[in-house]
CSV table of C-alpha atoms in Angstrom, one decimal:
chain,number,residue,atom,x,y,z
A,87,UNK,CA,0.0,0.0,0.0
A,88,UNK,CA,2.8,2.4,0.9
A,89,UNK,CA,4.5,2.0,-2.5
A,90,UNK,CA,1.3,2.5,-4.3
A,91,UNK,CA,0.6,5.7,-2.3
A,92,UNK,CA,4.0,7.1,-3.1
A,93,UNK,CA,3.6,6.3,-6.8
A,94,UNK,CA,0.2,7.9,-6.8
A,95,UNK,CA,1.3,11.1,-5.1
A,96,UNK,CA,4.4,11.3,-7.3
A,97,UNK,CA,2.2,10.9,-10.4
A,98,UNK,CA,-0.3,13.5,-9.4
A,99,UNK,CA,2.0,16.1,-7.9
A,100,UNK,CA,5.4,15.7,-9.5
A,101,UNK,CA,4.5,14.5,-13.0
A,102,UNK,CA,1.0,15.9,-13.7
A,103,UNK,CA,1.6,19.0,-11.4
A,104,UNK,CA,-2.1,19.0,-10.3
A,105,UNK,CA,-1.1,21.2,-7.4
A,106,UNK,CA,-1.0,24.1,-9.9
A,107,UNK,CA,-4.7,23.9,-10.1
A,108,UNK,CA,-6.0,26.2,-7.3
A,109,UNK,CA,-9.1,23.9,-6.9
A,110,UNK,CA,-7.0,20.8,-6.3
A,111,UNK,CA,-7.0,19.6,-2.7
A,112,UNK,CA,-6.3,16.5,-0.6
A,113,UNK,CA,-9.9,15.4,-1.1
A,114,UNK,CA,-9.2,14.9,-4.8
A,115,UNK,CA,-6.6,12.3,-3.8
A,116,UNK,CA,-8.1,10.6,-0.8
A,117,UNK,CA,-11.7,10.7,-2.0
A,118,UNK,CA,-11.0,9.0,-5.3
A,119,UNK,CA,-8.3,6.5,-4.4
A,120,UNK,CA,-9.1,5.3,-0.9
A,121,UNK,CA,-12.2,3.6,0.6
A,122,UNK,CA,-12.8,6.8,2.6
A,123,UNK,CA,-11.3,10.3,2.8
A,124,UNK,CA,-10.3,9.7,6.4
A,125,UNK,CA,-8.5,6.5,5.5
A,126,UNK,CA,-6.4,8.2,2.8
A,127,UNK,CA,-5.7,11.1,5.1
A,128,UNK,CA,-4.6,8.9,8.0
A,129,UNK,CA,-2.2,6.9,5.7
A,130,UNK,CA,-0.6,10.1,4.4
A,131,UNK,CA,-0.2,11.5,7.9
A,132,UNK,CA,1.4,8.3,9.1
A,133,UNK,CA,3.8,8.1,6.1
A,134,UNK,CA,4.6,11.8,5.5
A,135,UNK,CA,3.9,13.4,8.9
A,136,UNK,CA,1.5,15.9,7.4
A,137,UNK,CA,-2.0,16.1,5.9
A,138,UNK,CA,-2.6,15.9,2.2
A,139,UNK,CA,-3.4,19.6,2.0
A,140,UNK,CA,-0.2,20.4,3.8
A,141,UNK,CA,1.7,18.2,1.3
A,142,UNK,CA,0.0,20.0,-1.6
A,143,UNK,CA,0.9,23.4,0.0
A,144,UNK,CA,4.5,22.3,0.3
A,145,UNK,CA,4.6,21.5,-3.5
A,146,UNK,CA,3.0,25.0,-4.2
A,147,UNK,CA,5.5,26.7,-2.0
A,148,UNK,CA,8.4,24.9,-3.7
A,149,UNK,CA,7.1,26.0,-7.0
A,150,UNK,CA,6.6,29.6,-5.8
A,151,UNK,CA,10.2,29.6,-4.5
A,152,UNK,CA,11.5,28.5,-7.9
A,153,UNK,CA,9.4,31.2,-9.6
A,154,UNK,CA,10.8,33.8,-7.2
A,155,UNK,CA,14.3,32.6,-8.0
A,156,UNK,CA,13.5,33.1,-11.7
A,157,UNK,CA,12.6,36.7,-11.0
A,158,UNK,CA,8.8,36.7,-10.5
A,159,UNK,CA,7.5,39.2,-8.1
A,160,UNK,CA,6.2,38.2,-4.7
A,161,UNK,CA,2.9,40.0,-5.3
A,162,UNK,CA,2.1,37.8,-8.3
A,163,UNK,CA,3.7,34.5,-7.7
A,164,UNK,CA,0.7,33.0,-5.9
A,165,UNK,CA,-1.3,33.1,-9.2
A,166,UNK,CA,1.2,30.8,-10.9
A,167,UNK,CA,1.9,28.4,-8.1
A,168,UNK,CA,-1.6,27.0,-7.5
A,169,UNK,CA,-2.7,29.1,-4.5
A,170,UNK,CA,-6.3,30.6,-4.6
A,171,UNK,CA,-5.0,33.9,-3.2
A,172,UNK,CA,-1.9,35.7,-1.9
A,173,UNK,CA,-3.4,35.4,1.6
A,174,UNK,CA,-3.5,31.6,1.4
A,175,UNK,CA,0.1,31.5,0.1
A,176,UNK,CA,1.3,33.7,3.0
A,177,UNK,CA,-0.7,31.5,5.4
A,178,UNK,CA,1.0,28.4,4.1
A,179,UNK,CA,4.4,30.0,4.3
A,180,UNK,CA,3.8,31.2,7.8
A,181,UNK,CA,2.9,27.6,8.9
A,182,UNK,CA,6.3,26.5,7.6
A,183,UNK,CA,8.1,29.3,9.4
A,184,UNK,CA,6.2,28.6,12.7
A,185,UNK,CA,7.0,24.9,12.3
A,186,UNK,CA,10.7,25.6,11.8
A,187,UNK,CA,10.8,28.0,14.8
A,188,UNK,CA,9.3,25.2,17.0
A,189,UNK,CA,11.9,22.6,16.1
A,190,UNK,CA,14.1,21.8,19.0
A,191,UNK,CA,17.6,21.0,17.9
A,192,UNK,CA,19.9,18.6,19.8
A,193,UNK,CA,22.7,20.5,21.4
A,194,UNK,CA,25.2,17.9,20.1
A,195,UNK,CA,24.2,18.6,16.5
A,196,UNK,CA,26.9,20.5,14.5
A,197,UNK,CA,26.1,24.0,13.5
A,198,UNK,CA,26.3,25.1,9.9
């Protein structure tokens, strides 16, 4: 089941880039490919450590980051990276920042 899940997510997100469609959500994956939406969601949380919608947001943020690196302006990048609005892009970005702020690092870890 795990390999099928990875292949499915890879196909939909990496190859078909369905995350670029602002209407695409986790329900589109779990509702169609699992016996129940909650079943698919729980499998993804167990395997990836995040919800399907968070995973889709991650893909969108990665794409937005690449667009910014190519010279796209921050005000417009949400339109091309699959977010429904700039507000939703900023919200997804702030969730990543808050998550990273809350990570506790081991004192024995080497610093960069």
